[in-house]
Coordinates of C-alpha atoms and ligand atoms in Angstrom, one line a residue:
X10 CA 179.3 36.9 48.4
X11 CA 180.8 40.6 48.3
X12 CA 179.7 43.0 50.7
X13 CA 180.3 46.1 51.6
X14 CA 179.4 47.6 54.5
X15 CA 178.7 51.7 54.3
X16 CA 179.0 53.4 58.0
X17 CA 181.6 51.6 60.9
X18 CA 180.1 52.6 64.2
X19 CA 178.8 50.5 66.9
X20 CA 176.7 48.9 63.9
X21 CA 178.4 48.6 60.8
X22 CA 182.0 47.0 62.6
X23 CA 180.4 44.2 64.5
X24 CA 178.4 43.5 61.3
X25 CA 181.0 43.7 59.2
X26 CA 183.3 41.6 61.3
X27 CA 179.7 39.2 61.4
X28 CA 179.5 39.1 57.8
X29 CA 183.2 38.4 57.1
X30 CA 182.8 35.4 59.6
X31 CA 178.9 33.8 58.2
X32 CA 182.2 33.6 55.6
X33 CA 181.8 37.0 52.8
X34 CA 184.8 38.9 51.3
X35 CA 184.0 42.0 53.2
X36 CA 184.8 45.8 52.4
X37 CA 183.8 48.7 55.0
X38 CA 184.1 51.8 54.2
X39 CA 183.4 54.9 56.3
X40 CA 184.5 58.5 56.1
X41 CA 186.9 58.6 59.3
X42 CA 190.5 58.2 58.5
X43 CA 191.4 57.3 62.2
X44 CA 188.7 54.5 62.7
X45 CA 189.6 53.1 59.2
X46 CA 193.2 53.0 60.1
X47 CA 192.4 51.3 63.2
X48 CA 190.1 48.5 62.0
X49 CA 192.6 48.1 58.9
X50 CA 195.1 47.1 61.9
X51 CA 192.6 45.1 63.5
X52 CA 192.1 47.5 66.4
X53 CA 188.1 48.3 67.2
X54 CA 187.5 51.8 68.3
X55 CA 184.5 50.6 70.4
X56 CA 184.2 48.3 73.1
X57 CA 181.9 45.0 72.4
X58 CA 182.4 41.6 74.4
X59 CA 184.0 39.1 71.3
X60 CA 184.5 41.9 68.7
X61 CA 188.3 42.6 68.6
X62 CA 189.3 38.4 68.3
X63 CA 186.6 38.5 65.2
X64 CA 188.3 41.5 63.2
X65 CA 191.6 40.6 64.2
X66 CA 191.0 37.1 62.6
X67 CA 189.0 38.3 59.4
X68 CA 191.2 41.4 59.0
X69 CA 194.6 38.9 59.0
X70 CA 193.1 36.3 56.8
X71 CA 192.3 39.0 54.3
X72 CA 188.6 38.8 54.6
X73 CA 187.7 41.4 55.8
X74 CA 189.3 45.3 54.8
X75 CA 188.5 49.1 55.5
X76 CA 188.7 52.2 52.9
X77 CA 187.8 55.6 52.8
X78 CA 186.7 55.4 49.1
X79 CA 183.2 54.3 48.0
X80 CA 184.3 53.5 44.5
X81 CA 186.3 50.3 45.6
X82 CA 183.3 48.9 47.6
X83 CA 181.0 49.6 44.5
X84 CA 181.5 46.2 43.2
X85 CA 180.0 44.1 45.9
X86 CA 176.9 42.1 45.3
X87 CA 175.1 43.4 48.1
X88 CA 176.1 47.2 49.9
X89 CA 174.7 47.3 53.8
X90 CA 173.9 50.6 54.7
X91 CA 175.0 51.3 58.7
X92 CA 175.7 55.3 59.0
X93 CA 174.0 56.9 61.8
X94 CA 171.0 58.8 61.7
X95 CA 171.5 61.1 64.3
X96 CA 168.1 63.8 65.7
X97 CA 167.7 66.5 63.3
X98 CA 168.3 70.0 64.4
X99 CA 164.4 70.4 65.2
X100 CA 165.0 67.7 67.6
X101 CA 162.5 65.3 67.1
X102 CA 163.2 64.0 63.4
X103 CA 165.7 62.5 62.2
X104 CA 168.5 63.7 60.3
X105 CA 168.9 61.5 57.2
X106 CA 171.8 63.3 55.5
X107 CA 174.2 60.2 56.2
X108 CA 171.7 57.8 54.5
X109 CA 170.9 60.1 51.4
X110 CA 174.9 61.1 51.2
X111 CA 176.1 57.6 51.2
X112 CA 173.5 56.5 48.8
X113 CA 174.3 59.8 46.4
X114 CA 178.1 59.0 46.6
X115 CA 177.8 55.1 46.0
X116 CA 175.1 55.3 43.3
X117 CA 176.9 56.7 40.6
X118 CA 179.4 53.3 40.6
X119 CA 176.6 50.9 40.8
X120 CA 177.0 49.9 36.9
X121 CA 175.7 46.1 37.4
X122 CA 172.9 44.4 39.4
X123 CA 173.0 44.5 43.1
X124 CA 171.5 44.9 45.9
X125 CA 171.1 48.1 48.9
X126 CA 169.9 46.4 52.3
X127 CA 169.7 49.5 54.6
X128 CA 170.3 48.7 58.2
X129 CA 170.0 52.3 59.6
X130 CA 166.9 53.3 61.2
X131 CA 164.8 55.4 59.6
X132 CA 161.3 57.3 59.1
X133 CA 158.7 55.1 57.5
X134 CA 158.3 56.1 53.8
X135 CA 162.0 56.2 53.6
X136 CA 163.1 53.0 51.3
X137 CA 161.0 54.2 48.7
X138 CA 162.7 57.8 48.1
X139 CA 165.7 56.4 48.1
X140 CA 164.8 53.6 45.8
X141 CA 163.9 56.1 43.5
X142 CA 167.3 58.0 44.1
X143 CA 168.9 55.0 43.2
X144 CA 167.2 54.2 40.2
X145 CA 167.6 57.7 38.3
X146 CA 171.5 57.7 39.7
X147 CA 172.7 54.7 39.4
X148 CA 174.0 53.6 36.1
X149 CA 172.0 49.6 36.9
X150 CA 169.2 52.2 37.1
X151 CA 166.1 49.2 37.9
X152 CA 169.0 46.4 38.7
X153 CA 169.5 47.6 41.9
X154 CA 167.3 46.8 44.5
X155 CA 167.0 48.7 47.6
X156 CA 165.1 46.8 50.3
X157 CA 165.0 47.5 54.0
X158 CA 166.7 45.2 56.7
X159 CA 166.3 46.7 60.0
X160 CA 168.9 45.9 62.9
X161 CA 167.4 44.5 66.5
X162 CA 171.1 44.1 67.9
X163 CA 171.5 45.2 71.5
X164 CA 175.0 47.1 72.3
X165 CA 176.8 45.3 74.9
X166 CA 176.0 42.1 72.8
X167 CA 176.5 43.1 69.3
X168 CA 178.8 40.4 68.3
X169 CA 176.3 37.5 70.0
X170 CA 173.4 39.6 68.1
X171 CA 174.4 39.3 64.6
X172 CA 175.7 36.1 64.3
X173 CA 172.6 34.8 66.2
X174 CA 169.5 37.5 65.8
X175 CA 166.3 36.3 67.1
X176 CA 164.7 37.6 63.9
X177 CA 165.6 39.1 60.3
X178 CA 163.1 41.6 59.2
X179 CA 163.2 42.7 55.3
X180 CA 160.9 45.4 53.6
X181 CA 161.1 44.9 49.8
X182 CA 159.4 45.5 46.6
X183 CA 160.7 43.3 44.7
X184 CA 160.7 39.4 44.5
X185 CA 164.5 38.9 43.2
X186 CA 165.6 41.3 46.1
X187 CA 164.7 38.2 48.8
X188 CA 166.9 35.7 46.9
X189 CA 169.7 37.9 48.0
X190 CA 168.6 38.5 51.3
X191 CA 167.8 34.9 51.7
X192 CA 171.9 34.0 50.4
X193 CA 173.7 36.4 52.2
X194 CA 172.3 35.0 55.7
X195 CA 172.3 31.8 54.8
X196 CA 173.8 30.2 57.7
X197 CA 171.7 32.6 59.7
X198 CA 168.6 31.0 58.5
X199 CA 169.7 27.4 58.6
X200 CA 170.0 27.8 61.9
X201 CA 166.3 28.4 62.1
X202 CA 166.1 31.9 62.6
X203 CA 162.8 33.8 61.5
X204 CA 162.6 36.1 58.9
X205 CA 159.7 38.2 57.7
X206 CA 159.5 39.6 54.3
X207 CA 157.7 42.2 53.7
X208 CA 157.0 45.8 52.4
X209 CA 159.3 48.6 53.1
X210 CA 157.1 50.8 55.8
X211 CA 155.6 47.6 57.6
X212 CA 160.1 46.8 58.2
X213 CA 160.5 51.0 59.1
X214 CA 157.5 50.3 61.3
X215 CA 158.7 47.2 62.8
X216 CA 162.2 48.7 64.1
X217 CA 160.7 52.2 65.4
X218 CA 158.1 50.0 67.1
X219 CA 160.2 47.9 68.8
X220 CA 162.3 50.5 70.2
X221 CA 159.5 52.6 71.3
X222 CA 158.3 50.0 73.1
X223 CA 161.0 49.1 75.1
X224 CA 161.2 52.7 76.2
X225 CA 157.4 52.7 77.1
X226 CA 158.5 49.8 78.9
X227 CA 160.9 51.6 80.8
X228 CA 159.2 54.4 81.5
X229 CA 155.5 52.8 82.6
X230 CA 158.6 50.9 85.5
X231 CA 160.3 54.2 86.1
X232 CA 156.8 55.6 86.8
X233 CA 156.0 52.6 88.9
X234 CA 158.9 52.9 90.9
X235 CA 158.1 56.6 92.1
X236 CA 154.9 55.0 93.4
X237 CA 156.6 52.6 95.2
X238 CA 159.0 55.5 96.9
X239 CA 155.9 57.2 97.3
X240 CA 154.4 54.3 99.4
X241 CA 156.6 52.3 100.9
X242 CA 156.7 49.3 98.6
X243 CA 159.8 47.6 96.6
X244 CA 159.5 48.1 93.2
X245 CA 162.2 44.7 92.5
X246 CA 159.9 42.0 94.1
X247 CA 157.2 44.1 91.8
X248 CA 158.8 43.4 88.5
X249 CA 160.2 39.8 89.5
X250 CA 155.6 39.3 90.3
X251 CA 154.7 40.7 87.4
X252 CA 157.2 39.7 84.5
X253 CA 156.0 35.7 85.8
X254 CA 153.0 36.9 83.4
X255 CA 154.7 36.0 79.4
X256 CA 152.3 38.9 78.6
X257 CA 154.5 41.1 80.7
X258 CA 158.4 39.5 80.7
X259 CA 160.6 41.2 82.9
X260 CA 163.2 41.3 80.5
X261 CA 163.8 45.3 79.9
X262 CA 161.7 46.1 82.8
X263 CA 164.6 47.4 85.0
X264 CA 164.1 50.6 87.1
X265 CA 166.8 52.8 87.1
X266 CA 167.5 56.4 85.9
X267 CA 166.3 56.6 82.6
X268 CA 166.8 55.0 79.0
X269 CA 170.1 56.6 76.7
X270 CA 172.2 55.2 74.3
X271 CA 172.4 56.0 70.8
X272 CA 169.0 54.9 69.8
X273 CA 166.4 54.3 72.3
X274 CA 166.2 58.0 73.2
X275 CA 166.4 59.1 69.6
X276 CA 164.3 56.0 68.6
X277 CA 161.1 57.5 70.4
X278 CA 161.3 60.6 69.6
X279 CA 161.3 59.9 66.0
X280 CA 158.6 57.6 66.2
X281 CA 156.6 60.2 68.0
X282 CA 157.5 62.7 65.3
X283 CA 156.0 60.0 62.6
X284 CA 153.5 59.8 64.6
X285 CA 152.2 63.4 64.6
X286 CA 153.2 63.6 60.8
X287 CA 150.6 60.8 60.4
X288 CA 147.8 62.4 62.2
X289 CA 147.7 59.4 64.5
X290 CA 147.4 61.5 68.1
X291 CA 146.8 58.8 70.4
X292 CA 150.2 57.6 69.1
X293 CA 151.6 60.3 69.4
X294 CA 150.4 61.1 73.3
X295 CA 151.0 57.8 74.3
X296 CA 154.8 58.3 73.1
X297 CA 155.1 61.8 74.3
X298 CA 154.1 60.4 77.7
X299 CA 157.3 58.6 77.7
X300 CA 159.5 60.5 76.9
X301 CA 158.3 63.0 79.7
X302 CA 159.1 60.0 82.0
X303 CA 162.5 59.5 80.9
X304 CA 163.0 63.2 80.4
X305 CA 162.4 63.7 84.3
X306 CA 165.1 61.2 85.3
X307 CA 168.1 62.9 85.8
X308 CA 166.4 65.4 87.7
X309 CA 164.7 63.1 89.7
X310 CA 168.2 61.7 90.2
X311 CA 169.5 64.7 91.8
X312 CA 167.0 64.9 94.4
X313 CA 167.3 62.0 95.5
X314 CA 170.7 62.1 96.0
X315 CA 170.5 66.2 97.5
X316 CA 167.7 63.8 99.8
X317 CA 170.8 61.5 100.9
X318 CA 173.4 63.5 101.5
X319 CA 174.4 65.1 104.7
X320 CA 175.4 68.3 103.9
X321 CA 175.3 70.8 100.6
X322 CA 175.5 69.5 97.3
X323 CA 177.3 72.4 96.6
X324 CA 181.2 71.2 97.3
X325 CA 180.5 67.7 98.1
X326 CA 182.2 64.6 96.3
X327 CA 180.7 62.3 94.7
X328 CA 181.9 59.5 93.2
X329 CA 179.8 58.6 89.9
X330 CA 180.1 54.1 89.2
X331 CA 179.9 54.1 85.3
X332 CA 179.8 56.5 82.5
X333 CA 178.7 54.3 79.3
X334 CA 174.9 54.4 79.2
X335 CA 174.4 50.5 80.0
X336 CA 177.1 47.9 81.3
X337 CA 178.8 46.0 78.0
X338 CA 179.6 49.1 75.8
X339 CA 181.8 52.1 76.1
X340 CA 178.7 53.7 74.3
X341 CA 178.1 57.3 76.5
X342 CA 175.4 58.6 73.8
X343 CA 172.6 59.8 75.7
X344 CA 174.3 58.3 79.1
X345 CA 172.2 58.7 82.5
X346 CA 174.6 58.0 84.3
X347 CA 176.6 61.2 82.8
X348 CA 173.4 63.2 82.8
X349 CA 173.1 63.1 86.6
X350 CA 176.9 63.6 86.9
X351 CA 176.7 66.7 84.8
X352 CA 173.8 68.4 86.8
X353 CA 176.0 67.4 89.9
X354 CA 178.7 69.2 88.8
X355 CA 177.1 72.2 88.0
X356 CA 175.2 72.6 91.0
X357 CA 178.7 72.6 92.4
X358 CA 179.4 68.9 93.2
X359 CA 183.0 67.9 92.5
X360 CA 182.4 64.3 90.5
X361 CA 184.3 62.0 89.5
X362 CA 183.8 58.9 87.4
X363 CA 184.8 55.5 87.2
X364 CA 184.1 53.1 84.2
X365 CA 185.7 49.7 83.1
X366 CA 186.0 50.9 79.6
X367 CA 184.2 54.0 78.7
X368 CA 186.6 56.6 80.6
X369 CA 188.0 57.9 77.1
X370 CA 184.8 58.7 75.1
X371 CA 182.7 60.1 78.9
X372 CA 186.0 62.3 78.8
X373 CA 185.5 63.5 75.7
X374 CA 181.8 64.5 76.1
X375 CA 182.1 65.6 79.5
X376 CA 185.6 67.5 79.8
X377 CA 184.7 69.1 82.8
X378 CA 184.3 65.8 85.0
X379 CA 187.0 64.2 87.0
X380 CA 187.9 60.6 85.9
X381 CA 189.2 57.3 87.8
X382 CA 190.8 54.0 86.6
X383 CA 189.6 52.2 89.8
X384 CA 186.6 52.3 92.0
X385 CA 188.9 52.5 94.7
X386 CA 190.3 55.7 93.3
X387 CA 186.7 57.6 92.5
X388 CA 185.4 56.5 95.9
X389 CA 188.5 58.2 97.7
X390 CA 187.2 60.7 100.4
X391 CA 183.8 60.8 98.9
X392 CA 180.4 62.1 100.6
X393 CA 178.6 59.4 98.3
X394 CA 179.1 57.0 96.3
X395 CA 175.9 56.3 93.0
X396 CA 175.8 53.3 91.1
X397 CA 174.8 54.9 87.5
X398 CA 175.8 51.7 85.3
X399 CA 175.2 48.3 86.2
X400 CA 178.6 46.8 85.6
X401 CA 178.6 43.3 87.1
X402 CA 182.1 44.6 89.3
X403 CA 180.0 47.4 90.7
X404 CA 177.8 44.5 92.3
X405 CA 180.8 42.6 93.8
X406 CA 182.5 45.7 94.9
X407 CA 183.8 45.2 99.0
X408 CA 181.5 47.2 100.8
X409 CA 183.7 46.6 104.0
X410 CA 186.7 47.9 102.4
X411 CA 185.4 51.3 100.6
X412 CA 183.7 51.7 104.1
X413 CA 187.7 52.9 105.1
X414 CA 188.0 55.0 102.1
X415 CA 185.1 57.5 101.7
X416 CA 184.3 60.8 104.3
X417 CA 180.2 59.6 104.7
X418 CA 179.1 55.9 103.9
X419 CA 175.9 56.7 101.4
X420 CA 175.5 54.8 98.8
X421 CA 172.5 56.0 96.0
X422 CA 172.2 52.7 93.8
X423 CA 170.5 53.6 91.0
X424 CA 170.6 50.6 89.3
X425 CA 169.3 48.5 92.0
X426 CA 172.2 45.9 91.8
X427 CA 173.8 45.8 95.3
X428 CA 172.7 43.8 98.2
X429 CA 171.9 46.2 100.4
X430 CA 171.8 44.3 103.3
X431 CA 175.5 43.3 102.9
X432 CA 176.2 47.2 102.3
X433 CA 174.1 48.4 105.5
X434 CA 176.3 45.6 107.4
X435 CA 179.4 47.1 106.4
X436 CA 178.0 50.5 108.2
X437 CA 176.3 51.9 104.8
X438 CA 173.1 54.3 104.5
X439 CA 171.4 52.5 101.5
X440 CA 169.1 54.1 99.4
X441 CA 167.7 52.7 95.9
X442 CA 165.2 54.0 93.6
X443 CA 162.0 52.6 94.1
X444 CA 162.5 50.4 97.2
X445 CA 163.0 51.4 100.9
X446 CA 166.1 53.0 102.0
X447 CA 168.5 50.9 104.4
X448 CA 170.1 51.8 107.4
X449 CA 173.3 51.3 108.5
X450 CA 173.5 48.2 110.6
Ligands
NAD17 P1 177.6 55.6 64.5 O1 177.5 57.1 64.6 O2 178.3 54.9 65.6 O3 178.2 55.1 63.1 C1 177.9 55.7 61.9 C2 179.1 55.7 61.1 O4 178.8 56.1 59.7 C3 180.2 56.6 61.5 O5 181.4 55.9 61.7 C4 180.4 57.7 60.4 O6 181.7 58.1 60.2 C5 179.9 56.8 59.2 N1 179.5 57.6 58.0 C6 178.7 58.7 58.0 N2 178.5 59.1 56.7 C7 179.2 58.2 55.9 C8 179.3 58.1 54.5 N3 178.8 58.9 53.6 N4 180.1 57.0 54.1 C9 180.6 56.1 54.9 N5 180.5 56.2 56.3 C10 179.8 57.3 56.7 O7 176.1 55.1 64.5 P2 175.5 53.6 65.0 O8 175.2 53.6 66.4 O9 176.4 52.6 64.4 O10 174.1 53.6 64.2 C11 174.0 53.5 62.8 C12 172.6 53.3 62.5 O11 172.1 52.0 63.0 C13 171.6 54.3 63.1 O12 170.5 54.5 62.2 C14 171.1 53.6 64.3 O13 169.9 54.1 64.8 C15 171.0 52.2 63.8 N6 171.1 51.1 64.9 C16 172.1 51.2 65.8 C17 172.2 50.2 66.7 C18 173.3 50.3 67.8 O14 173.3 49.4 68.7 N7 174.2 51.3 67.8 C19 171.3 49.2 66.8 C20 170.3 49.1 65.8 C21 170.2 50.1 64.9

């Protein structure tokens, strides 16, 4: 089929690279000169395990192209919608001027039968105002279907997620729209993958659910955790106990200092906004509740590392493991890790920050940071050291060796990744969110 792809950020490129390799003639098209120069050359402005191989393959064979202009995608049978939909300025909402600009600017061209399949995340109630857009703009008027296709993908594995979702979700209202929903993942769904049809606010529902969730889920741990500072207990042997329980799981269950990203943060407070626009308050408490949690995080953060340290915060180095807001992505969008190096620095700490591959966008967004290409390099001559990103190098990291390089051996591991033991061996004071602090040996 032909597919275009509107919006080529950390959703639209691996799912246009996805689409191009389930075996579509694919056209992105996004609004950025610089990123559509780059993925026209097979180059992918963002970091995601698999993703550079797949354009450079689809982009060579021809399958898969980048433009700027929205009148050579209009031809395509079916048009994804990916561009963001960043908080509003009231903070809380969002902002859907991407998804009603794209959808004003591609309208006009849609002169035969086709079909929109938003992937954006959006307020409930909002595939049916733009269905109605559609219909008085576009010339197709009725012919073009706009139906609702949420996206579950998790950055960090964005490739592995839409070639393989666990689940496709589709809000429609009308009966020919699932036929081409049904052929364009074909291959998806012989491979036995679920997918539930069904109306356009149960699919808005569905995503802003399942994201508020998993930061529920992160907070109700985050709270847990402070009781188990608070009394002694280890908050890891906790969630290995209870995620035995299927009700439970202990997947996304992972104390630490806070939820970011793109979405999650934004996720919640969206839903919470729909929630008070609904009148549902116990929603809307229950959400708010979260939020608070995760809110507190970074602040929480700082004390504990102020609690750790042997002298003032003010002057004192600190070397900051990972920028990008989880390990797999050089995503910093909402990043804890950054957070808590931003208060640092301006209660005076001198930070500096090593990631694997997000040093170029934390630089960006936070200028005033110092940055490292190696561990070795952040840790030099530092009066602590915090895990804030749970790269998989971070846990193999040679506590012996750093031991030579920093002025004080602290260690803050806020992702609770190291062995501890090992660290306190190598002559390191240990401390961990949630679980008892270490000794050195
Ligand atoms: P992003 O900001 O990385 O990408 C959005 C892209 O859209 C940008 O490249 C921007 O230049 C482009 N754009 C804006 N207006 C345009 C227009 N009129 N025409 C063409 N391009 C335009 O955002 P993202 O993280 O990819 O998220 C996109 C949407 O997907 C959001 O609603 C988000 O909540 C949702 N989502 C994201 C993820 C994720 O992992 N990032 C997962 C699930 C859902």
């Amino acid at each position: 089929m032909r597919v275009s792809v509107i919006g080529c950020g950390h959703l639209g490129i691996p799912h246009a690279a996805g689409m191009a390799h389930l075996g579509h003639q694919v056209i992105g098209v996004d609004t950025d000169p610089g990123k559509v120069g780059a993925l026209n050359a097979g180059r992918a402005p963002i970091y995601e395990a698999g993703l550079s191989e797949l354009l450079a393959k689809h982009t060579a064979s021809g399958d898969l192209r980048f433009t700027l202009s929205m009148r050579e995608a209009a031809d395509a049978d079916v048009h994804f919608l990916a561009v963001g939909t960043p908080i509003d300025s009231d903070g809380r909402s969002y902002d859907t001027g991407q998804v009603f600009g794209a959808v004003r600017e591609l309208a006009p061209h849609l002169t035969r039968p086709c079909t929109i399949m938003g992937k954006s995340t959006v307020t409930v109630g909002t595939t049916r105002r733009l269905t109605e857009l559609v219909h008085r703009l576009a010339p197709a008027g009725t012919d073009v279907n706009v139906v609702w296709n949420p996206e579950f993908l998790r950055e960090g594995h964005a490739v592995e997620d839409t070639l393989q979702p666990d689940r496709i979700v589709v809000g429609l209202t009308n009966d020919h729209a699932e036929q081409a929903v049904r052929d364009i993942y074909a291959p998806i769904l012989a491979d036995g993958v679920p997918m539930f049809v069904t109306t356009p606010e149960t699919a808005e529902l569905i995503k802003g659910a399942a994201n508020s969730f998993l930061g529920l889920k992160i907070s109700f741990i985050n709270a847990v955790a402070d009781m188990c500072t608070a009394s002694g207990a280890d908050v890891m042997t906790l969630v290995e106990a209870l995620g035995i329980d299927p009700r439970i799981g202990a997947k996304g269950m992972m104390p630490g200092i806070g939820y970011g990203g793109g979405c999650l943060p934004k996720d919640v407070r969206a839903f919470t906004a729909s929630a008070t626009q609904l009148g549902t308050s116990d929603a809307e408490t229950l959400l708010r509740a979260a939020e608070a949690v995760n809110e507190n995080r970074a602040d929480y953060a700082v004390q504990v590392v102020d609690a750790a340290l042997d002298r003032d915060l003010e002057g004192a180095r600190v070397a900051m493991w990972g920028a990008s807001f989880k390990a797999g992505t050089n995503d910093v969008r909402e990043s804890p890790a950054l957070a808590v190096a931003g208060r640092l620095h301006q209660l005076g700490a001198r930070v500096t920050v090593h990631d694997p591959v997000a040093l170029d966008t934390a630089a960006r967004r936070h200028p005033e940071l110092e940055y490292a290409d190696t561990v070795e390099e952040a840790s030099a001559d530092a009066d602590v050291i915090l895990v804030g990103t749970e790269w998989p190098e971070y846990r193999q990291a040679d506590a012996k060796a750093l031991a030579d390089l920093v002025t004080n051996r602290t260690v803050v591991d806020f992702r609770n990744i190291l062995d501890g033991e090992q660290w306190a061996n190598a002559g390191w004071a240990v401390h961990r969110l949630g679980r008892p602090s270490i000794d050195p040996a």
